[in-house]
Short mmCIF file of C-alpha atoms in Angstrom, two decimals:
data_model
loop_
_atom_site.label_atom_id
_atom_site.label_comp_id
_atom_site.label_asym_id
_atom_site.label_seq_id
_atom_site.Cartn_x
_atom_site.Cartn_y
_atom_site.Cartn_z
CA MET A 1 21.93 34.00 -18.10
CA THR A 2 19.33 32.38 -20.29
CA SER A 3 20.13 29.20 -22.08
CA ASN A 4 18.96 30.53 -25.43
CA ASP A 5 21.33 33.38 -25.85
CA PRO A 6 22.32 32.73 -29.47
CA ASP A 7 25.34 34.98 -29.40
CA LEU A 8 26.76 33.22 -26.39
CA HIS A 9 26.27 29.79 -27.85
CA THR A 10 28.63 30.54 -30.73
CA LEU A 11 31.39 30.63 -28.14
CA VAL A 12 31.38 26.85 -27.75
CA GLY A 13 34.57 26.28 -29.75
CA ALA A 14 36.43 29.24 -28.31
CA TYR A 15 35.39 28.21 -24.81
CA VAL A 16 36.72 24.69 -25.24
CA LEU A 17 40.00 26.11 -26.55
CA ASP A 18 40.22 28.54 -23.62
CA ALA A 19 40.17 31.29 -26.23
CA VAL A 20 37.80 33.52 -24.31
CA SER A 21 38.31 36.31 -21.84
CA ALA A 22 37.79 35.67 -18.15
CA GLU A 23 34.42 37.45 -18.29
CA GLU A 24 33.27 35.41 -21.24
CA ARG A 25 34.42 32.25 -19.53
CA ALA A 26 32.32 33.10 -16.50
CA ARG A 27 29.28 34.05 -18.58
CA PHE A 28 29.57 30.93 -20.65
CA SER A 29 29.94 28.70 -17.61
CA ALA A 30 26.72 30.18 -16.28
CA HIS A 31 25.10 29.57 -19.64
CA LEU A 32 26.22 25.94 -19.52
CA ALA A 33 24.36 25.31 -16.32
CA GLY A 34 21.09 25.69 -18.15
CA CYS A 35 22.04 24.21 -21.51
CA ALA A 36 22.28 20.43 -21.62
CA SER A 37 23.02 20.32 -25.34
CA CYS A 38 25.91 22.75 -24.85
CA ARG A 39 27.34 20.54 -22.16
CA ALA A 40 27.15 17.51 -24.41
CA GLU A 41 28.81 19.35 -27.26
CA ILE A 42 31.49 20.71 -25.01
CA GLY A 43 32.19 17.26 -23.64
CA GLU A 44 32.85 15.91 -27.12
CA LEU A 45 34.89 18.84 -28.32
CA ARG A 46 36.96 18.73 -25.18
CA GLU A 47 38.07 15.21 -25.97
CA ALA A 48 39.29 16.44 -29.35
CA ALA A 49 40.97 19.52 -27.93
CA SER A 50 42.71 17.51 -25.23
CA SER A 51 44.29 15.34 -27.92
CA LEU A 52 46.07 18.45 -29.15
CA GLY A 53 47.77 18.54 -25.78
CA THR A 54 48.35 14.85 -25.07
CA ALA A 55 49.92 14.44 -28.50
CA GLU A 56 52.70 16.76 -27.37
CA ALA A 57 53.63 14.71 -24.33
CA VAL A 58 57.19 15.03 -23.15
CA ARG A 59 58.80 13.10 -20.36
CA PRO A 60 59.22 15.25 -17.25
CA ARG A 61 62.60 15.22 -15.54
CA PRO A 62 62.54 12.25 -13.17
CA GLU A 63 63.63 14.39 -10.24
CA LEU A 64 60.35 16.30 -10.44
CA ARG A 65 58.29 13.23 -9.70
CA GLU A 66 58.87 12.72 -6.02
CA PRO A 67 58.59 16.34 -4.83
CA THR A 68 55.57 17.00 -7.00
CA ILE A 69 53.73 13.96 -5.75
CA ARG A 70 54.59 14.75 -2.18
CA ALA A 71 53.54 18.35 -2.48
CA ALA A 72 50.17 17.27 -3.77
CA GLN A 73 49.64 14.60 -1.18
CA ALA A 74 50.40 17.08 1.59
CA THR A 75 47.61 19.32 0.35
CA GLY A 76 43.97 19.15 1.32
CA GLN A 77 41.45 17.85 -1.14
CA LEU A 78 38.22 19.42 -2.26
CA ALA A 79 35.17 17.73 -0.90
CA PRO A 80 32.75 16.27 -3.41
CA VAL A 81 30.06 18.69 -4.46
CA LEU A 82 26.75 17.81 -2.91
CA ASN A 83 23.49 19.11 -4.28
CA GLY A 84 24.68 21.92 -6.42
CA GLY A 85 27.63 23.47 -4.79
CA GLN A 86 27.19 22.73 -1.13
CA SER A 87 30.41 21.19 -0.04
CA THR A 88 31.54 19.71 3.20
CA ARG A 89 34.91 19.92 4.74
CA ARG A 90 37.17 17.02 4.41
CA HIS A 91 40.41 16.47 6.17
CA ARG A 92 43.39 14.41 5.37
CA ALA A 93 44.09 11.37 7.40
CA ALA A 94 44.70 12.14 11.02
CA GLY A 95 47.77 11.02 12.88
CA ARG A 96 50.22 12.41 10.41
CA PRO A 97 51.93 15.66 11.20
CA ARG A 98 50.34 17.70 8.49
CA ALA A 99 52.43 20.78 8.91
CA ILE A 100 55.60 18.81 8.53
CA ARG A 101 54.36 17.04 5.48
CA THR A 102 53.22 20.28 3.93
CA LEU A 103 56.51 21.97 4.59
CA ALA A 104 58.63 19.14 3.38
CA ALA A 105 56.57 19.05 0.26
CA ALA A 106 56.66 22.79 -0.23
CA ALA A 107 60.37 22.79 0.30
CA ALA A 108 60.80 19.96 -2.14
CA VAL A 109 58.80 21.73 -4.79
CA ILE A 110 60.71 24.91 -4.36
CA ALA A 111 63.94 23.03 -4.39
CA VAL A 112 63.01 22.04 -7.88
CA ALA A 113 61.81 25.47 -8.89
CA ALA A 114 64.64 27.25 -7.17
CA GLY A 115 67.04 26.79 -10.02
CA ALA A 116 65.14 29.47 -11.85
CA GLY A 117 65.06 31.69 -8.76
CA VAL A 118 61.42 32.39 -9.28
CA GLY A 119 58.98 33.58 -6.67
CA THR A 120 55.72 31.74 -6.68
CA HIS A 121 52.39 32.80 -5.34
CA TYR A 122 51.63 30.02 -3.00
CA ALA A 123 48.24 31.34 -2.10
CA ASP A 124 46.41 29.63 -4.90
CA MET A 125 47.84 26.27 -4.03
CA ALA A 126 47.41 26.43 -0.30
CA ASP A 127 44.43 28.65 0.18
CA HIS A 128 41.60 26.28 0.24
CA PRO A 129 38.61 25.82 2.48
CA SER A 130 39.32 22.16 3.07
CA THR A 131 42.88 22.82 4.07
CA ARG A 132 42.59 23.09 7.79
CA PRO A 133 45.65 24.55 9.47
CA ALA A 134 47.01 22.00 11.90
CA SER A 135 49.50 24.39 13.43
CA VAL A 136 50.75 27.92 13.23
CA ILE A 137 53.28 26.96 10.60
CA ASP A 138 50.60 25.40 8.54
CA ALA A 139 48.44 28.47 9.06
CA VAL A 140 51.16 30.63 7.56
CA LEU A 141 51.60 28.30 4.65
CA SER A 142 47.91 28.29 3.94
CA ALA A 143 47.31 31.99 4.59
CA ARG A 144 45.29 33.67 1.92
CA ASP A 145 48.08 36.12 1.28
CA ALA A 146 50.94 33.64 1.63
CA VAL A 147 53.73 34.33 -0.79
CA MET A 148 56.68 32.07 -1.35
CA ARG A 149 60.12 33.18 -2.35
CA SER A 150 63.36 31.30 -2.69
CA ALA A 151 66.96 32.37 -3.06
CA PRO A 152 70.31 30.65 -3.21
CA VAL A 153 72.44 30.60 -0.09
CA THR A 154 75.86 31.96 -0.90
CA THR A 155 77.64 29.18 0.96
CA GLY A 156 75.52 26.49 -0.64
CA GLY A 157 71.90 25.44 -0.63
CA VAL A 158 68.60 27.14 -1.21
CA ALA A 159 66.45 29.05 1.24
CA ILE A 160 62.71 29.38 1.02
CA VAL A 161 60.51 31.84 2.83
CA VAL A 162 56.75 31.65 2.89
CA ALA A 163 55.39 34.83 4.39
CA SER A 164 52.00 36.14 5.31
CA ARG A 165 51.90 39.90 5.71
CA HIS A 166 48.52 39.71 7.25
CA LYS A 167 49.72 37.33 9.96
CA HIS A 168 53.07 39.11 10.32
CA MET A 169 54.68 35.72 10.18
CA ALA A 170 56.89 33.73 7.90
CA VAL A 171 58.20 30.20 7.66
CA PHE A 172 61.84 29.73 6.79
CA MET A 173 63.01 26.55 5.12
CA ALA A 174 66.27 25.56 3.53
CA HIS A 175 67.98 22.59 2.06
CA GLY A 176 71.43 21.77 0.79
CA LEU A 177 73.03 23.86 3.53
CA ARG A 178 76.72 23.43 4.12
CA PRO A 179 77.33 21.65 7.41
CA LEU A 180 78.90 23.84 10.06
CA PRO A 181 81.45 22.92 12.70
CA ARG A 182 80.07 22.46 16.19
CA THR A 183 81.24 25.89 17.16
CA ARG A 184 79.05 27.63 14.59
CA SER A 185 75.36 27.77 13.86
CA TYR A 186 72.96 29.27 11.37
CA GLU A 187 70.95 32.13 12.84
CA LEU A 188 67.92 33.87 11.41
CA TRP A 189 67.35 37.59 11.65
CA LEU A 190 64.63 40.01 10.81
CA MET A 191 66.37 42.93 9.23
CA GLY A 192 64.46 46.14 8.82
CA PRO A 193 64.66 49.90 9.26
CA ARG A 194 64.69 49.39 13.03
CA GLY A 195 67.75 47.19 12.91
CA GLU A 196 68.20 43.47 13.26
CA ARG A 197 66.20 41.25 15.57
CA PRO A 198 67.03 37.62 16.23
CA ALA A 199 64.49 35.33 14.60
CA GLY A 200 65.68 31.93 15.63
CA ARG A 201 68.38 29.38 15.20
CA LEU A 202 68.19 26.85 12.44
CA VAL A 203 68.27 23.18 13.22
CA VAL A 204 70.06 21.60 10.31
CA ARG A 205 70.01 17.89 9.69
CA ALA A 206 72.97 15.96 8.37
CA SER A 207 71.27 16.01 4.98
CA GLY A 208 71.64 19.79 4.90
CA MET A 209 67.88 20.23 5.28
CA ALA A 210 66.85 22.82 7.83
CA ARG A 211 63.84 22.28 9.99
CA PRO A 212 61.06 24.67 9.06
CA THR A 213 61.32 27.63 11.40
CA LEU A 214 58.52 29.98 12.27
CA ILE A 215 59.36 33.67 12.27
CA SER A 216 56.88 35.95 14.01
CA GLY A 217 56.62 39.69 14.41
CA MET A 218 57.58 40.32 10.83
CA SER A 219 56.68 43.71 9.44
CA ALA A 220 56.20 44.62 5.82
CA SER A 221 59.61 46.23 5.55
CA ASP A 222 61.56 43.39 7.18
CA MET A 223 63.87 41.11 5.31
CA VAL A 224 64.74 37.64 6.50
CA GLY A 225 68.47 37.15 6.75
CA LEU A 226 70.56 34.11 7.60
CA THR A 227 74.05 34.40 9.06
CA VAL A 228 76.63 32.04 10.45
CA GLU A 229 77.24 32.81 14.13
CA PRO A 230 79.15 31.36 17.02
CA ALA A 231 77.19 28.45 18.46
CA SER A 232 77.06 30.34 21.74
CA GLY A 233 74.76 32.81 20.05
CA SER A 234 74.92 36.46 19.05
CA LEU A 235 72.80 39.44 19.93
CA LYS A 236 73.44 40.96 16.53
CA PRO A 237 74.63 39.40 13.32
CA THR A 238 78.41 39.25 13.28
CA SER A 239 78.88 38.19 9.69
CA VAL A 240 77.57 38.95 6.26
CA PRO A 241 74.24 37.22 5.63
CA VAL A 242 74.54 34.14 3.46
CA VAL A 243 71.05 34.82 2.18
CA MET A 244 68.54 37.66 2.45
CA ILE A 245 64.96 37.38 1.30
CA GLY A 246 62.30 40.07 1.09
CA PRO A 247 60.51 42.36 1.43
CA GLN A 248 60.01 43.60 -2.09
CA SER A 249 60.34 40.04 -3.25
CA LEU A 250 57.65 39.02 -0.80
CA MET B 1 60.23 15.81 13.97
CA THR B 2 60.84 13.13 11.43
CA ASP B 3 62.30 13.49 8.04
CA GLY B 4 59.66 13.43 5.34
CA ASP B 5 61.92 11.40 3.13
CA ALA B 6 62.17 8.59 5.59
CA GLN B 7 58.42 8.26 5.80
CA ARG B 8 57.87 7.48 2.22
CA PRO B 9 60.10 4.71 0.95
CA ARG B 10 57.31 3.40 -1.24
CA ALA B 11 57.11 6.60 -3.21
CA LEU B 12 60.85 6.85 -3.52
CA SER B 13 61.10 3.47 -5.12
CA GLY B 14 58.08 4.10 -7.29
CA GLY B 15 59.76 4.25 -10.64
CA THR B 16 57.56 1.49 -11.92
CA ARG B 17 55.11 2.80 -14.41
CA ARG B 18 51.71 1.30 -14.30
CA ALA B 19 49.89 -0.10 -17.29
CA HIS B 20 50.40 2.04 -20.32
CA ARG B 21 46.81 2.22 -21.40
CA PRO B 22 45.23 5.09 -19.57
CA SER B 23 41.70 5.54 -20.92
CA HIS B 24 39.33 3.89 -18.48
CA ARG B 25 42.10 3.11 -16.09
CA LEU B 26 42.72 6.82 -15.63
CA ASP B 27 39.05 7.40 -14.88
CA ASP B 28 39.16 4.76 -12.16
CA LEU B 29 42.39 6.08 -10.77
CA LEU B 30 41.00 9.60 -10.53
CA THR B 31 38.01 8.27 -8.66
CA ASP B 32 40.41 6.61 -6.22
CA VAL B 33 42.44 9.80 -5.91
CA ALA B 34 39.28 11.65 -4.93
CA ARG B 35 39.18 9.35 -1.90
CA GLY B 36 42.73 10.26 -0.98
CA ASP B 37 44.38 7.16 -2.45
CA GLU B 38 48.04 8.07 -2.62
CA SER B 39 49.24 5.18 -4.73
CA ALA B 40 46.50 5.87 -7.26
CA TYR B 41 47.76 9.42 -7.39
CA GLU B 42 51.27 8.25 -8.17
CA ALA B 43 49.88 6.25 -11.06
CA VAL B 44 47.95 9.30 -12.24
CA TYR B 45 51.16 11.28 -12.11
CA ASP B 46 52.93 8.71 -14.23
CA LEU B 47 50.14 8.65 -16.75
CA THR B 48 49.46 12.34 -17.09
CA SER B 49 52.45 14.45 -16.10
CA GLY B 50 54.01 14.05 -19.53
CA TRP B 51 50.85 15.23 -21.24
CA VAL B 52 50.55 18.18 -18.93
CA LEU B 53 54.18 19.17 -19.33
CA GLY B 54 54.01 18.78 -23.10
CA ALA B 55 50.94 20.96 -23.41
CA ALA B 56 52.40 23.54 -21.05
CA ARG B 57 55.59 23.68 -23.07
CA LYS B 58 53.72 24.24 -26.28
CA VAL B 59 51.75 27.08 -24.79
CA LEU B 60 54.44 28.67 -22.65
CA ARG B 61 57.55 28.04 -24.75
CA ASP B 62 59.61 28.19 -21.62
CA PRO B 63 60.73 24.87 -20.15
CA ALA B 64 61.15 26.14 -16.59
CA MET B 65 57.77 27.84 -16.56
CA ALA B 66 56.20 24.77 -18.10
CA GLU B 67 57.58 22.66 -15.28
CA GLU B 68 56.07 25.00 -12.74
CA VAL B 69 52.72 24.80 -14.45
CA MET B 70 53.00 21.03 -14.61
CA GLN B 71 53.61 20.88 -10.86
CA GLU B 72 50.70 23.20 -10.19
CA VAL B 73 48.41 21.16 -12.38
CA MET B 74 49.44 17.90 -10.74
CA LEU B 75 48.58 19.47 -7.43
CA GLU B 76 45.25 20.64 -8.82
CA ILE B 77 44.51 17.11 -9.94
CA TRP B 78 44.98 15.87 -6.41
CA ARG B 79 42.93 18.67 -4.92
CA ARG B 80 40.11 18.64 -7.40
CA ALA B 81 39.83 14.93 -8.09
CA SER B 82 36.42 14.83 -6.44
CA ARG B 83 35.15 17.12 -9.17
CA PHE B 84 36.00 14.66 -11.90
CA ASP B 85 32.87 13.00 -13.21
CA PRO B 86 33.41 10.13 -15.64
CA ALA B 87 29.89 10.64 -16.94
CA VAL B 88 30.84 14.06 -18.27
CA GLY B 89 34.07 13.19 -20.05
CA SER B 90 37.25 11.18 -19.96
CA GLY B 91 39.89 11.58 -17.32
CA ALA B 92 42.31 12.67 -20.00
CA ALA B 93 40.02 15.48 -21.11
CA TRP B 94 39.51 16.54 -17.52
CA VAL B 95 43.23 16.61 -16.81
CA MET B 96 44.01 18.43 -20.02
CA THR B 97 41.30 20.98 -19.42
CA LEU B 98 42.92 21.85 -16.11
CA ALA B 99 46.34 21.85 -17.71
CA HIS B 100 45.50 23.95 -20.71
CA ARG B 101 43.54 26.51 -18.78
CA ARG B 102 46.36 26.90 -16.29
CA ALA B 103 48.95 27.23 -19.03
CA VAL B 104 46.85 29.76 -20.90
CA ASP B 105 46.22 31.82 -17.79
CA ARG B 106 49.93 31.81 -17.12
CA VAL B 107 50.98 32.77 -20.62
CA ARG B 108 48.47 35.60 -20.69
CA SER B 109 49.75 37.01 -17.45
CA GLU B 110 53.34 36.65 -18.61
CA ARG B 111 52.97 38.17 -21.99
CA SER B 112 53.62 41.80 -22.40
CA HIS B 113 51.70 43.52 -25.13
CA ALA B 114 54.76 43.86 -27.26
CA GLU B 115 55.74 40.21 -26.95
CA ARG B 116 52.32 39.20 -28.05
CA GLU B 117 52.81 40.59 -31.52
CA LEU B 118 56.20 38.97 -31.92
CA LYS B 119 55.26 35.48 -30.84
CA ALA B 120 52.15 35.52 -32.98
CA ALA B 121 54.19 35.15 -36.11
CA THR B 122 55.79 31.93 -34.92
CA ALA B 123 52.68 30.49 -33.33
CA VAL B 124 51.02 29.89 -36.66
CA ILE B 125 53.64 27.52 -37.97
CA ASP B 126 54.73 26.14 -34.67
CA TYR B 127 52.06 23.50 -34.43
CA ASP B 128 54.07 21.17 -36.57
CA ASP B 129 57.58 21.83 -35.41
CA VAL B 130 59.49 18.89 -34.06
CA THR B 131 60.09 18.64 -30.36
CA GLU B 132 62.98 16.41 -29.49
CA ALA B 133 61.43 14.73 -26.53
CA VAL B 134 57.97 13.94 -27.75
CA GLU B 135 56.90 10.80 -26.00
CA ASN B 136 54.24 9.38 -28.17
CA SER B 137 55.08 10.05 -31.77
CA LEU B 138 52.31 7.83 -33.13
CA GLU B 139 49.68 9.76 -31.26
CA ARG B 140 51.32 12.94 -32.38
CA GLN B 141 51.29 11.89 -36.00
CA ARG B 142 47.65 11.00 -35.76
CA VAL B 143 46.74 14.38 -34.35
CA GLN B 144 48.92 16.15 -36.88
CA ARG B 145 47.23 14.26 -39.67
CA CYS B 146 43.83 15.26 -38.36
CA LEU B 147 44.90 18.85 -37.98
CA GLY B 148 45.94 18.63 -41.60
CA SER B 149 42.40 17.65 -42.53
CA LEU B 150 41.07 21.02 -41.35
CA THR B 151 40.83 24.00 -43.66
CA ALA B 152 43.75 26.38 -43.36
CA LEU B 153 41.64 28.91 -41.48
CA GLN B 154 40.19 26.33 -39.12
CA ARG B 155 43.66 25.02 -38.40
CA GLU B 156 45.07 28.46 -37.75
CA CYS B 157 42.20 29.38 -35.47
CA VAL B 158 42.45 26.17 -33.47
CA SER B 159 46.25 26.18 -33.31
CA LEU B 160 46.60 29.81 -32.34
CA ALA B 161 44.06 29.30 -29.61
CA TYR B 162 45.26 25.98 -28.25
CA TYR B 163 49.00 26.24 -28.72
CA GLY B 164 49.31 30.01 -28.75
CA GLY B 165 46.96 30.76 -25.89
CA TYR B 166 45.24 33.55 -27.79
CA THR B 167 41.63 34.55 -27.37
CA TYR B 168 39.35 34.43 -30.39
CA ALA B 169 39.39 38.21 -30.45
CA GLU B 170 43.18 38.21 -30.59
CA VAL B 171 43.19 35.52 -33.25
CA ALA B 172 40.80 37.67 -35.26
CA GLY B 173 43.23 40.55 -35.00
CA LEU B 174 46.23 38.41 -35.90
CA LEU B 175 44.57 36.88 -38.92
CA GLY B 176 42.61 39.93 -40.01
CA VAL B 177 39.37 37.98 -39.93
CA PRO B 178 36.11 39.03 -38.23
CA ALA B 179 35.77 37.76 -34.67
CA GLY B 180 32.48 36.04 -35.50
CA THR B 181 34.21 34.04 -38.22
CA VAL B 182 36.99 33.00 -35.86
CA LYS B 183 34.48 31.76 -33.29
CA THR B 184 32.73 29.72 -35.95
CA ARG B 185 35.97 28.28 -37.34
CA MET B 186 37.10 27.28 -33.88
CA ARG B 187 33.92 25.38 -33.37
CA ASP B 188 33.69 23.68 -36.76
CA GLY B 189 37.42 23.06 -36.72
CA LEU B 190 37.09 21.20 -33.43
CA ILE B 191 34.13 19.25 -34.78
CA ARG B 192 36.16 18.15 -37.75
CA LEU B 193 39.07 17.29 -35.52
CA ARG B 194 36.77 15.22 -33.33
CA ASP B 195 35.39 13.37 -36.34
CA CYS B 196 38.86 12.66 -37.67
CA LEU B 197 40.20 11.46 -34.35
CA GLY B 198 37.26 9.13 -33.93
CA VAL B 199 35.29 8.41 -30.84
CA ALA B 200 36.45 10.34 -27.84
CA GLY B 201 39.65 9.29 -26.25
CA VAL B 202 39.49 5.66 -27.30
CA GLN B 203 42.95 5.48 -28.71
CA ARG B 204 44.67 6.66 -25.60
#
């Protein structure tokens, strides 16, 4: 793209206002690289445009603060750009269990979003070159095709599943679960056309938060189900699932 | 396995808002965030999350969706902090560019073709409606006053784009004005807005 494309230059205002199509945005960004005066103009107009947004500030709900901050801090950061686009990998501080942090943060964020029962594409948040998987769980969470879905648990709480079709794996998380008597436990199942397969027992803390549980061998048509079973274990689910997630939702 | 909550008492007690004057402070904080400074990030959250949420609400008109976008943008700020360059623009402009683009992308993907037509009618007048929870009414008044200094067409073009999330081509269709005119009005409208607001970002 040449820097003296007169037609393109008229897009300055629309570009700053994000009032261009994706193609135009890309073309204009390329144009900017070779047009110092455009960059200067855009810089100034951006300050003005951003005032349109900051003037509308509203106070976020206080309960969003902690989970949002933690979700961010559990995420990898982009390395600084060196010499025109060549970037180096950068890793978060060692010594901290990254997967745990990531999951806790993801769970916290979903806990907030779960009220609306919305599925969220997690891929864009987690899929990043500088996010190095520290474990299998983390690998699922940061899979390119990772999709996150949450649903209320009928007996209380919210369940979250992050699944990667490509990896045939999912991570199950939950919080706010009703405590069970010693004789009962929460069991996970993969439920598909070929029947139910056990997918693990949840470890639930006193807070009602379940430890993130890795589910492997998941096929595209499987749903993840959670049932309450005798603590001695069951070969097949013996009660109605308290939550089922997937696959169409995944 | 330890409980994430227990690890972070500092953050839990972090209701204290840092200094209320963002401008240069925000630039410095973002630079610190780029180095992974977690307490700087908390301060950035306190300074900017309200802006981001407010802008997202204007564009999306859906409080729950706006909260999602706010959370995504706050995460983007953390991730992309190394790309912030104070020489190019203020931290506020950088944050709001991320925020607005994300909100616009979201609203475009959400909107069905039919909805588009309907919401257009309200978008034109909506720029000056009163939101109950606006945080900084002085700043808001100032921006409103400056928007009022634009010509009607400039104001409509800028407002429909910024608050409505419409492309210039869509604005042209909505207003029945040639696309080339809309592009020009967006640009000279922003220039007038900039001149009215004064030097970039100073008053924040």
